[in-house]
Amino acid sequence: MAGIGFELRRILRRESFVNLLGAYGLAGIISSGPWVLSVLGVMIIGVLSFALEANQGFVVQFLVSVTYLMAFSLILSGVFQHVFTRWVADRLYESKRNLILPNLMGVIWVSTAASFMLGVVAAIWFMPGTSYLYRLLMLANFVVLCNLWPVTIFLSSMKSYRRIVVVFALGYLVAIVASVQLRDFGIEGFLLGLLLGHSLLFFSFFYTIIRQYPGTTLIRFDFARRAQIFPTLIFTGLLFNAAVWADKLIFWFVPETSEPIIGLLRASIIYDIPIFLAYLS
Protein backbone atom coordinates (compact mmCIF):
# COMPACT_ATOMS: atom_id res chain seq x y z
CA MET A 1 0.00 0.00 0.00
CA ALA A 2 3.05 2.25 0.23
CA GLY A 3 3.62 2.44 -3.54
CA ILE A 4 1.59 5.56 -4.18
CA GLY A 5 2.68 6.95 -0.81
CA PHE A 6 6.29 7.27 -1.95
CA GLU A 7 5.20 9.23 -5.01
CA LEU A 8 3.01 11.58 -2.96
CA ARG A 9 5.81 12.06 -0.45
CA ARG A 10 8.05 13.20 -3.28
CA ILE A 11 5.47 15.84 -4.23
CA LEU A 12 5.29 17.04 -0.63
CA ARG A 13 9.06 17.57 -0.55
CA ARG A 14 8.47 20.63 -2.74
CA GLU A 15 7.06 22.67 0.11
CA SER A 16 4.23 24.86 -1.12
CA PHE A 17 0.51 25.15 -0.49
CA VAL A 18 -0.25 24.17 -4.11
CA ASN A 19 1.80 20.97 -3.82
CA LEU A 20 0.10 20.19 -0.50
CA LEU A 21 -3.34 20.52 -2.08
CA GLY A 22 -2.21 18.50 -5.09
CA ALA A 23 -0.88 15.65 -2.95
CA TYR A 24 -4.02 15.43 -0.80
CA GLY A 25 -6.19 15.73 -3.90
CA LEU A 26 -4.39 12.85 -5.60
CA ALA A 27 -4.58 10.76 -2.43
CA GLY A 28 -8.33 11.39 -2.23
CA ILE A 29 -8.91 10.49 -5.88
CA ILE A 30 -6.89 7.29 -5.63
CA SER A 31 -8.34 6.11 -2.31
CA SER A 32 -11.96 7.15 -2.85
CA GLY A 33 -11.91 7.93 -6.56
CA PRO A 34 -14.21 5.23 -7.97
CA TRP A 35 -17.03 6.00 -5.53
CA VAL A 36 -16.73 9.79 -5.30
CA LEU A 37 -16.08 10.33 -9.01
CA SER A 38 -18.99 8.05 -9.87
CA VAL A 39 -21.26 10.25 -7.78
CA LEU A 40 -19.87 13.42 -9.38
CA GLY A 41 -20.06 11.95 -12.88
CA VAL A 42 -23.68 10.91 -12.49
CA MET A 43 -24.53 14.30 -10.99
CA ILE A 44 -22.96 16.09 -13.97
CA ILE A 45 -24.88 13.86 -16.38
CA GLY A 46 -28.12 14.77 -14.61
CA VAL A 47 -27.38 18.51 -14.52
CA LEU A 48 -26.36 18.65 -18.19
CA SER A 49 -29.39 16.59 -19.21
CA PHE A 50 -31.74 18.95 -17.40
CA ALA A 51 -29.94 21.94 -18.95
CA LEU A 52 -30.33 20.42 -22.43
CA GLU A 53 -34.04 19.85 -21.75
CA ALA A 54 -33.90 16.07 -21.75
CA ASN A 55 -36.97 14.23 -20.52
CA GLN A 56 -36.94 14.82 -16.75
CA GLY A 57 -38.68 11.53 -16.04
CA PHE A 58 -35.92 9.59 -17.81
CA VAL A 59 -33.21 11.55 -16.00
CA VAL A 60 -34.73 10.81 -12.57
CA GLN A 61 -35.14 7.13 -13.47
CA PHE A 62 -31.51 7.02 -14.60
CA LEU A 63 -30.22 8.61 -11.38
CA VAL A 64 -32.21 6.20 -9.22
CA SER A 65 -31.14 3.20 -11.33
CA VAL A 66 -27.47 4.14 -10.99
CA THR A 67 -27.87 4.56 -7.22
CA TYR A 68 -29.12 0.98 -6.95
CA LEU A 69 -26.30 -0.22 -9.21
CA MET A 70 -23.72 1.44 -6.97
CA ALA A 71 -25.29 0.18 -3.76
CA PHE A 72 -25.63 -3.48 -4.61
CA SER A 73 -22.40 -3.74 -6.61
CA LEU A 74 -20.48 -2.34 -3.62
CA ILE A 75 -22.24 -4.71 -1.23
CA LEU A 76 -21.56 -7.76 -3.40
CA SER A 77 -17.94 -6.84 -4.13
CA GLY A 78 -17.44 -6.33 -0.40
CA VAL A 79 -17.09 -10.11 -0.21
CA PHE A 80 -13.69 -9.75 -1.91
CA GLN A 81 -12.69 -6.27 -0.80
CA HIS A 82 -10.95 -6.91 2.52
CA VAL A 83 -10.01 -10.56 2.18
CA PHE A 84 -8.41 -10.15 -1.26
CA THR A 85 -6.61 -6.97 -0.22
CA ARG A 86 -5.03 -8.89 2.68
CA TRP A 87 -4.21 -11.83 0.39
CA VAL A 88 -2.45 -9.53 -2.10
CA ALA A 89 -0.53 -7.81 0.71
CA ASP A 90 0.69 -11.19 2.00
CA ARG A 91 1.84 -12.29 -1.46
CA LEU A 92 3.72 -9.02 -1.95
CA TYR A 93 5.41 -9.54 1.42
CA GLU A 94 6.45 -13.02 0.26
CA SER A 95 7.70 -11.59 -3.07
CA LYS A 96 5.26 -13.81 -4.98
CA ARG A 97 4.09 -11.12 -7.38
CA ASN A 98 3.58 -13.69 -10.15
CA LEU A 99 0.56 -15.10 -8.28
CA ILE A 100 -1.33 -11.82 -8.09
CA LEU A 101 -2.60 -11.47 -11.68
CA PRO A 102 -3.83 -15.10 -12.02
CA ASN A 103 -5.72 -14.78 -8.74
CA LEU A 104 -7.18 -11.43 -9.78
CA MET A 105 -8.47 -13.26 -12.85
CA GLY A 106 -10.00 -15.81 -10.48
CA VAL A 107 -11.69 -13.06 -8.48
CA ILE A 108 -13.04 -11.50 -11.69
CA TRP A 109 -14.35 -14.86 -12.86
CA VAL A 110 -16.16 -15.51 -9.56
CA SER A 111 -17.42 -11.92 -9.39
CA THR A 112 -18.71 -12.06 -12.96
CA ALA A 113 -20.56 -15.34 -12.37
CA ALA A 114 -22.10 -14.19 -9.08
CA SER A 115 -23.09 -10.74 -10.31
CA PHE A 116 -24.55 -12.16 -13.53
CA MET A 117 -26.74 -14.68 -11.70
CA LEU A 118 -27.94 -12.17 -9.10
CA GLY A 119 -28.41 -9.54 -11.81
CA VAL A 120 -30.60 -11.85 -13.90
CA VAL A 121 -32.80 -12.56 -10.86
CA ALA A 122 -33.08 -8.84 -10.11
CA ALA A 123 -33.89 -8.01 -13.75
CA ILE A 124 -36.71 -10.55 -13.77
CA TRP A 125 -38.26 -9.88 -10.37
CA PHE A 126 -37.52 -6.24 -9.55
CA MET A 127 -37.91 -4.50 -12.91
CA PRO A 128 -41.45 -5.28 -14.09
CA GLY A 129 -42.82 -3.04 -16.81
CA THR A 130 -39.37 -2.03 -18.09
CA SER A 131 -37.94 -2.73 -21.54
CA TYR A 132 -35.70 -5.71 -22.21
CA LEU A 133 -32.96 -3.30 -23.30
CA TYR A 134 -33.16 -1.49 -19.96
CA ARG A 135 -32.82 -4.77 -18.08
CA LEU A 136 -29.90 -5.87 -20.26
CA LEU A 137 -28.06 -2.57 -19.72
CA MET A 138 -28.70 -2.69 -15.97
CA LEU A 139 -27.28 -6.22 -15.91
CA ALA A 140 -24.22 -5.22 -17.96
CA ASN A 141 -23.56 -2.17 -15.76
CA PHE A 142 -23.92 -4.28 -12.62
CA VAL A 143 -21.41 -6.89 -13.80
CA VAL A 144 -18.88 -4.24 -14.87
CA LEU A 145 -19.17 -2.38 -11.55
CA CYS A 146 -18.80 -5.59 -9.54
CA ASN A 147 -15.53 -6.20 -11.40
CA LEU A 148 -14.36 -2.58 -11.26
CA TRP A 149 -14.37 -2.34 -7.46
CA PRO A 150 -11.95 -5.30 -6.88
CA VAL A 151 -9.63 -3.91 -9.56
CA THR A 152 -9.43 -0.56 -7.76
CA ILE A 153 -7.87 -2.38 -4.78
CA PHE A 154 -4.56 -2.13 -6.64
CA LEU A 155 -4.64 1.62 -7.28
CA SER A 156 -2.89 2.60 -4.06
CA SER A 157 -0.01 0.22 -4.80
CA MET A 158 0.70 1.72 -8.21
CA LYS A 159 3.35 4.37 -8.61
CA SER A 160 1.93 5.79 -11.86
CA TYR A 161 -0.47 8.15 -10.09
CA ARG A 162 -0.69 10.53 -13.04
CA ARG A 163 -1.91 7.71 -15.28
CA ILE A 164 -4.52 6.80 -12.66
CA VAL A 165 -5.86 10.36 -12.57
CA VAL A 166 -5.87 10.61 -16.38
CA VAL A 167 -7.74 7.29 -16.70
CA PHE A 168 -10.34 8.42 -14.16
CA ALA A 169 -10.79 11.69 -16.05
CA LEU A 170 -11.09 9.98 -19.44
CA GLY A 171 -13.45 7.31 -18.14
CA TYR A 172 -15.94 9.73 -16.66
CA LEU A 173 -15.54 12.17 -19.53
CA VAL A 174 -16.56 9.36 -21.89
CA ALA A 175 -19.49 8.47 -19.61
CA ILE A 176 -20.69 12.07 -19.42
CA VAL A 177 -20.32 12.86 -23.14
CA ALA A 178 -21.81 9.55 -24.29
CA SER A 179 -24.77 9.79 -21.89
CA VAL A 180 -25.57 13.35 -22.92
CA GLN A 181 -25.23 12.54 -26.62
CA LEU A 182 -27.49 9.49 -26.26
CA ARG A 183 -30.12 11.28 -24.17
CA ASP A 184 -32.66 11.14 -27.01
CA PHE A 185 -32.79 7.36 -26.55
CA GLY A 186 -34.17 7.81 -23.05
CA ILE A 187 -32.95 6.00 -19.97
CA GLU A 188 -31.37 3.30 -22.14
CA GLY A 189 -29.14 5.94 -23.75
CA PHE A 190 -28.00 7.22 -20.36
CA LEU A 191 -27.21 3.69 -19.15
CA LEU A 192 -25.29 2.88 -22.33
CA GLY A 193 -23.14 5.99 -21.89
CA LEU A 194 -22.40 5.04 -18.29
CA LEU A 195 -21.53 1.49 -19.36
CA LEU A 196 -19.03 2.80 -21.91
CA GLY A 197 -17.31 4.99 -19.31
CA HIS A 198 -17.07 2.32 -16.62
CA SER A 199 -15.92 -0.29 -19.15
CA LEU A 200 -13.12 2.04 -20.23
CA LEU A 201 -12.11 2.47 -16.58
CA PHE A 202 -12.13 -1.27 -15.92
CA PHE A 203 -10.09 -2.31 -18.96
CA SER A 204 -7.64 0.58 -18.58
CA PHE A 205 -6.90 -0.26 -14.94
CA PHE A 206 -6.78 -3.97 -15.72
CA TYR A 207 -4.19 -3.31 -18.45
CA THR A 208 -2.11 -1.30 -15.96
CA ILE A 209 -2.28 -4.18 -13.45
CA ILE A 210 -1.15 -6.65 -16.13
CA ARG A 211 1.89 -4.51 -16.83
CA GLN A 212 2.79 -4.11 -13.16
CA TYR A 213 2.03 -7.66 -11.99
CA PRO A 214 2.78 -10.04 -14.89
CA GLY A 215 1.80 -13.65 -14.22
CA THR A 216 2.90 -17.04 -15.50
CA THR A 217 -0.55 -18.65 -15.56
CA LEU A 218 -3.95 -17.44 -16.72
CA ILE A 219 -6.14 -18.09 -13.71
CA ARG A 220 -5.74 -19.40 -10.16
CA PHE A 221 -7.94 -19.61 -7.07
CA ASP A 222 -5.32 -19.53 -4.33
CA PHE A 223 -7.25 -16.66 -2.70
CA ALA A 224 -9.99 -19.18 -1.87
CA ARG A 225 -7.69 -21.53 0.07
CA ARG A 226 -8.53 -21.57 3.75
CA ALA A 227 -4.85 -21.63 4.74
CA GLN A 228 -4.12 -18.40 2.84
CA ILE A 229 -7.02 -16.19 3.90
CA PHE A 230 -8.76 -14.81 6.96
CA PRO A 231 -12.46 -15.77 6.55
CA THR A 232 -13.58 -13.08 8.99
CA LEU A 233 -12.45 -10.49 6.43
CA ILE A 234 -15.09 -11.81 4.02
CA PHE A 235 -17.80 -10.89 6.51
CA THR A 236 -16.25 -7.57 7.52
CA GLY A 237 -16.10 -6.46 3.88
CA LEU A 238 -19.65 -7.58 3.16
CA LEU A 239 -21.16 -6.21 6.37
CA PHE A 240 -19.23 -2.94 6.17
CA ASN A 241 -20.69 -2.08 2.76
CA ALA A 242 -24.11 -3.39 3.75
CA ALA A 243 -24.05 -1.13 6.82
CA VAL A 244 -23.12 1.88 4.69
CA TRP A 245 -26.29 1.37 2.63
CA ALA A 246 -28.62 0.01 5.33
CA ASP A 247 -30.11 3.39 6.24
CA LYS A 248 -30.75 4.25 2.58
CA LEU A 249 -32.51 0.94 2.00
CA ILE A 250 -34.78 1.59 4.99
CA PHE A 251 -35.78 5.01 3.66
CA TRP A 252 -36.23 3.63 0.12
CA PHE A 253 -38.60 0.83 1.06
CA VAL A 254 -40.66 2.52 3.77
CA PRO A 255 -43.71 3.91 1.88
CA GLU A 256 -43.96 7.00 4.08
CA THR A 257 -40.45 8.18 3.16
CA SER A 258 -40.19 7.12 -0.48
CA GLU A 259 -41.96 6.88 -3.80
CA PRO A 260 -41.80 4.41 -6.72
CA ILE A 261 -39.60 5.49 -9.63
CA ILE A 262 -39.14 2.61 -12.08
CA GLY A 263 -40.14 -1.03 -11.69
CA LEU A 264 -39.87 -1.84 -8.00
CA LEU A 265 -37.05 0.65 -7.48
CA ARG A 266 -37.93 3.46 -5.08
CA ALA A 267 -36.23 6.67 -3.95
CA SER A 268 -36.44 8.94 -0.91
CA ILE A 269 -36.01 12.57 -1.92
CA ILE A 270 -36.03 13.80 1.68
CA TYR A 271 -33.04 11.57 2.48
CA ASP A 272 -31.12 10.93 -0.75
CA ILE A 273 -30.15 14.54 -1.48
CA PRO A 274 -28.74 15.33 2.02
CA ILE A 275 -26.81 12.04 2.03
CA PHE A 276 -25.47 12.77 -1.46
CA LEU A 277 -24.16 16.15 -0.32
CA ALA A 278 -22.73 14.60 2.84
CA TYR A 279 -20.74 12.05 0.85
CA LEU A 280 -19.25 14.78 -1.35
CA SER A 281 -18.02 16.61 1.75
Coordinates of C-alpha atoms in Angstrom, one line a residue:
M1 CA 0.0 0.0 0.0
A2 CA 3.1 2.2 0.2
G3 CA 3.6 2.4 -3.5
I4 CA 1.6 5.6 -4.2
G5 CA 2.7 7.0 -0.8
F6 CA 6.3 7.3 -1.9
E7 CA 5.2 9.2 -5.0
L8 CA 3.0 11.6 -3.0
R9 CA 5.8 12.1 -0.4
R10 CA 8.0 13.2 -3.3
I11 CA 5.5 15.8 -4.2
L12 CA 5.3 17.0 -0.6
R13 CA 9.1 17.6 -0.5
R14 CA 8.5 20.6 -2.7
E15 CA 7.1 22.7 0.1
S16 CA 4.2 24.9 -1.1
F17 CA 0.5 25.2 -0.5
V18 CA -0.3 24.2 -4.1
N19 CA 1.8 21.0 -3.8
L20 CA 0.1 20.2 -0.5
L21 CA -3.3 20.5 -2.1
G22 CA -2.2 18.5 -5.1
A23 CA -0.9 15.7 -3.0
Y24 CA -4.0 15.4 -0.8
G25 CA -6.2 15.7 -3.9
L26 CA -4.4 12.8 -5.6
A27 CA -4.6 10.8 -2.4
G28 CA -8.3 11.4 -2.2
I29 CA -8.9 10.5 -5.9
I30 CA -6.9 7.3 -5.6
S31 CA -8.3 6.1 -2.3
S32 CA -12.0 7.1 -2.8
G33 CA -11.9 7.9 -6.6
P34 CA -14.2 5.2 -8.0
W35 CA -17.0 6.0 -5.5
V36 CA -16.7 9.8 -5.3
L37 CA -16.1 10.3 -9.0
S38 CA -19.0 8.0 -9.9
V39 CA -21.3 10.3 -7.8
L40 CA -19.9 13.4 -9.4
G41 CA -20.1 12.0 -12.9
V42 CA -23.7 10.9 -12.5
M43 CA -24.5 14.3 -11.0
I44 CA -23.0 16.1 -14.0
I45 CA -24.9 13.9 -16.4
G46 CA -28.1 14.8 -14.6
V47 CA -27.4 18.5 -14.5
L48 CA -26.4 18.6 -18.2
S49 CA -29.4 16.6 -19.2
F50 CA -31.7 19.0 -17.4
A51 CA -29.9 21.9 -19.0
L52 CA -30.3 20.4 -22.4
E53 CA -34.0 19.9 -21.8
A54 CA -33.9 16.1 -21.8
N55 CA -37.0 14.2 -20.5
Q56 CA -36.9 14.8 -16.8
G57 CA -38.7 11.5 -16.0
F58 CA -35.9 9.6 -17.8
V59 CA -33.2 11.6 -16.0
V60 CA -34.7 10.8 -12.6
Q61 CA -35.1 7.1 -13.5
F62 CA -31.5 7.0 -14.6
L63 CA -30.2 8.6 -11.4
V64 CA -32.2 6.2 -9.2
S65 CA -31.1 3.2 -11.3
V66 CA -27.5 4.1 -11.0
T67 CA -27.9 4.6 -7.2
Y68 CA -29.1 1.0 -7.0
L69 CA -26.3 -0.2 -9.2
M70 CA -23.7 1.4 -7.0
A71 CA -25.3 0.2 -3.8
F72 CA -25.6 -3.5 -4.6
S73 CA -22.4 -3.7 -6.6
L74 CA -20.5 -2.3 -3.6
I75 CA -22.2 -4.7 -1.2
L76 CA -21.6 -7.8 -3.4
S77 CA -17.9 -6.8 -4.1
G78 CA -17.4 -6.3 -0.4
V79 CA -17.1 -10.1 -0.2
F80 CA -13.7 -9.7 -1.9
Q81 CA -12.7 -6.3 -0.8
H82 CA -11.0 -6.9 2.5
V83 CA -10.0 -10.6 2.2
F84 CA -8.4 -10.1 -1.3
T85 CA -6.6 -7.0 -0.2
R86 CA -5.0 -8.9 2.7
W87 CA -4.2 -11.8 0.4
V88 CA -2.4 -9.5 -2.1
A89 CA -0.5 -7.8 0.7
D90 CA 0.7 -11.2 2.0
R91 CA 1.8 -12.3 -1.5
L92 CA 3.7 -9.0 -2.0
Y93 CA 5.4 -9.5 1.4
E94 CA 6.4 -13.0 0.3
S95 CA 7.7 -11.6 -3.1
K96 CA 5.3 -13.8 -5.0
R97 CA 4.1 -11.1 -7.4
N98 CA 3.6 -13.7 -10.2
L99 CA 0.6 -15.1 -8.3
I100 CA -1.3 -11.8 -8.1
L101 CA -2.6 -11.5 -11.7
P102 CA -3.8 -15.1 -12.0
N103 CA -5.7 -14.8 -8.7
L104 CA -7.2 -11.4 -9.8
M105 CA -8.5 -13.3 -12.9
G106 CA -10.0 -15.8 -10.5
V107 CA -11.7 -13.1 -8.5
I108 CA -13.0 -11.5 -11.7
W109 CA -14.4 -14.9 -12.9
V110 CA -16.2 -15.5 -9.6
S111 CA -17.4 -11.9 -9.4
T112 CA -18.7 -12.1 -13.0
A113 CA -20.6 -15.3 -12.4
A114 CA -22.1 -14.2 -9.1
S115 CA -23.1 -10.7 -10.3
F116 CA -24.5 -12.2 -13.5
M117 CA -26.7 -14.7 -11.7
L118 CA -27.9 -12.2 -9.1
G119 CA -28.4 -9.5 -11.8
V120 CA -30.6 -11.8 -13.9
V121 CA -32.8 -12.6 -10.9
A122 CA -33.1 -8.8 -10.1
A123 CA -33.9 -8.0 -13.7
I124 CA -36.7 -10.6 -13.8
W125 CA -38.3 -9.9 -10.4
F126 CA -37.5 -6.2 -9.6
M127 CA -37.9 -4.5 -12.9
P128 CA -41.5 -5.3 -14.1
G129 CA -42.8 -3.0 -16.8
T130 CA -39.4 -2.0 -18.1
S131 CA -37.9 -2.7 -21.5
Y132 CA -35.7 -5.7 -22.2
L133 CA -33.0 -3.3 -23.3
Y134 CA -33.2 -1.5 -20.0
R135 CA -32.8 -4.8 -18.1
L136 CA -29.9 -5.9 -20.3
L137 CA -28.1 -2.6 -19.7
M138 CA -28.7 -2.7 -16.0
L139 CA -27.3 -6.2 -15.9
A140 CA -24.2 -5.2 -18.0
N141 CA -23.6 -2.2 -15.8
F142 CA -23.9 -4.3 -12.6
V143 CA -21.4 -6.9 -13.8
V144 CA -18.9 -4.2 -14.9
L145 CA -19.2 -2.4 -11.6
C146 CA -18.8 -5.6 -9.5
N147 CA -15.5 -6.2 -11.4
L148 CA -14.4 -2.6 -11.3
W149 CA -14.4 -2.3 -7.5
P150 CA -12.0 -5.3 -6.9
V151 CA -9.6 -3.9 -9.6
T152 CA -9.4 -0.6 -7.8
I153 CA -7.9 -2.4 -4.8
F154 CA -4.6 -2.1 -6.6
L155 CA -4.6 1.6 -7.3
S156 CA -2.9 2.6 -4.1
S157 CA 0.0 0.2 -4.8
M158 CA 0.7 1.7 -8.2
K159 CA 3.4 4.4 -8.6
S160 CA 1.9 5.8 -11.9
Y161 CA -0.5 8.1 -10.1
R162 CA -0.7 10.5 -13.0
R163 CA -1.9 7.7 -15.3
I164 CA -4.5 6.8 -12.7
V165 CA -5.9 10.4 -12.6
V166 CA -5.9 10.6 -16.4
V167 CA -7.7 7.3 -16.7
F168 CA -10.3 8.4 -14.2
A169 CA -10.8 11.7 -16.0
L170 CA -11.1 10.0 -19.4
G171 CA -13.5 7.3 -18.1
Y172 CA -15.9 9.7 -16.7
L173 CA -15.5 12.2 -19.5
V174 CA -16.6 9.4 -21.9
A175 CA -19.5 8.5 -19.6
I176 CA -20.7 12.1 -19.4
V177 CA -20.3 12.9 -23.1
A178 CA -21.8 9.6 -24.3
S179 CA -24.8 9.8 -21.9
V180 CA -25.6 13.4 -22.9
Q181 CA -25.2 12.5 -26.6
L182 CA -27.5 9.5 -26.3
R183 CA -30.1 11.3 -24.2
D184 CA -32.7 11.1 -27.0
F185 CA -32.8 7.4 -26.5
G186 CA -34.2 7.8 -23.0
I187 CA -32.9 6.0 -20.0
E188 CA -31.4 3.3 -22.1
G189 CA -29.1 5.9 -23.8
F190 CA -28.0 7.2 -20.4
L191 CA -27.2 3.7 -19.2
L192 CA -25.3 2.9 -22.3
G193 CA -23.1 6.0 -21.9
L194 CA -22.4 5.0 -18.3
L195 CA -21.5 1.5 -19.4
L196 CA -19.0 2.8 -21.9
G197 CA -17.3 5.0 -19.3
H198 CA -17.1 2.3 -16.6
S199 CA -15.9 -0.3 -19.1
L200 CA -13.1 2.0 -20.2
L201 CA -12.1 2.5 -16.6
F202 CA -12.1 -1.3 -15.9
F203 CA -10.1 -2.3 -19.0
S204 CA -7.6 0.6 -18.6
F205 CA -6.9 -0.3 -14.9
F206 CA -6.8 -4.0 -15.7
Y207 CA -4.2 -3.3 -18.4
T208 CA -2.1 -1.3 -16.0
I209 CA -2.3 -4.2 -13.5
I210 CA -1.2 -6.7 -16.1
R211 CA 1.9 -4.5 -16.8
Q212 CA 2.8 -4.1 -13.2
Y213 CA 2.0 -7.7 -12.0
P214 CA 2.8 -10.0 -14.9
G215 CA 1.8 -13.6 -14.2
T216 CA 2.9 -17.0 -15.5
T217 CA -0.6 -18.7 -15.6
L218 CA -3.9 -17.4 -16.7
I219 CA -6.1 -18.1 -13.7
R220 CA -5.7 -19.4 -10.2
F221 CA -7.9 -19.6 -7.1
D222 CA -5.3 -19.5 -4.3
F223 CA -7.3 -16.7 -2.7
A224 CA -10.0 -19.2 -1.9
R225 CA -7.7 -21.5 0.1
R226 CA -8.5 -21.6 3.8
A227 CA -4.8 -21.6 4.7
Q228 CA -4.1 -18.4 2.8
I229 CA -7.0 -16.2 3.9
F230 CA -8.8 -14.8 7.0
P231 CA -12.5 -15.8 6.6
T232 CA -13.6 -13.1 9.0
L233 CA -12.5 -10.5 6.4
I234 CA -15.1 -11.8 4.0
F235 CA -17.8 -10.9 6.5
T236 CA -16.3 -7.6 7.5
G237 CA -16.1 -6.5 3.9
L238 CA -19.6 -7.6 3.2
L239 CA -21.2 -6.2 6.4
F240 CA -19.2 -2.9 6.2
N241 CA -20.7 -2.1 2.8
A242 CA -24.1 -3.4 3.8
A243 CA -24.0 -1.1 6.8
V244 CA -23.1 1.9 4.7
W245 CA -26.3 1.4 2.6
A246 CA -28.6 0.0 5.3
D247 CA -30.1 3.4 6.2
K248 CA -30.8 4.2 2.6
L249 CA -32.5 0.9 2.0
I250 CA -34.8 1.6 5.0
F251 CA -35.8 5.0 3.7
W252 CA -36.2 3.6 0.1
F253 CA -38.6 0.8 1.1
V254 CA -40.7 2.5 3.8
P255 CA -43.7 3.9 1.9
E256 CA -44.0 7.0 4.1
T257 CA -40.4 8.2 3.2
S258 CA -40.2 7.1 -0.5
E259 CA -42.0 6.9 -3.8
P260 CA -41.8 4.4 -6.7
I261 CA -39.6 5.5 -9.6
I262 CA -39.1 2.6 -12.1
G263 CA -40.1 -1.0 -11.7
L264 CA -39.9 -1.8 -8.0
L265 CA -37.1 0.7 -7.5
R266 CA -37.9 3.5 -5.1
A267 CA -36.2 6.7 -4.0
S268 CA -36.4 8.9 -0.9
I269 CA -36.0 12.6 -1.9
I270 CA -36.0 13.8 1.7
Y271 CA -33.0 11.6 2.5
D272 CA -31.1 10.9 -0.7
I273 CA -30.1 14.5 -1.5
P274 CA -28.7 15.3 2.0
I275 CA -26.8 12.0 2.0
F276 CA -25.5 12.8 -1.5
L277 CA -24.2 16.2 -0.3
A278 CA -22.7 14.6 2.8
Y279 CA -20.7 12.0 0.8
L280 CA -19.2 14.8 -1.3
S281 CA -18.0 16.6 1.7

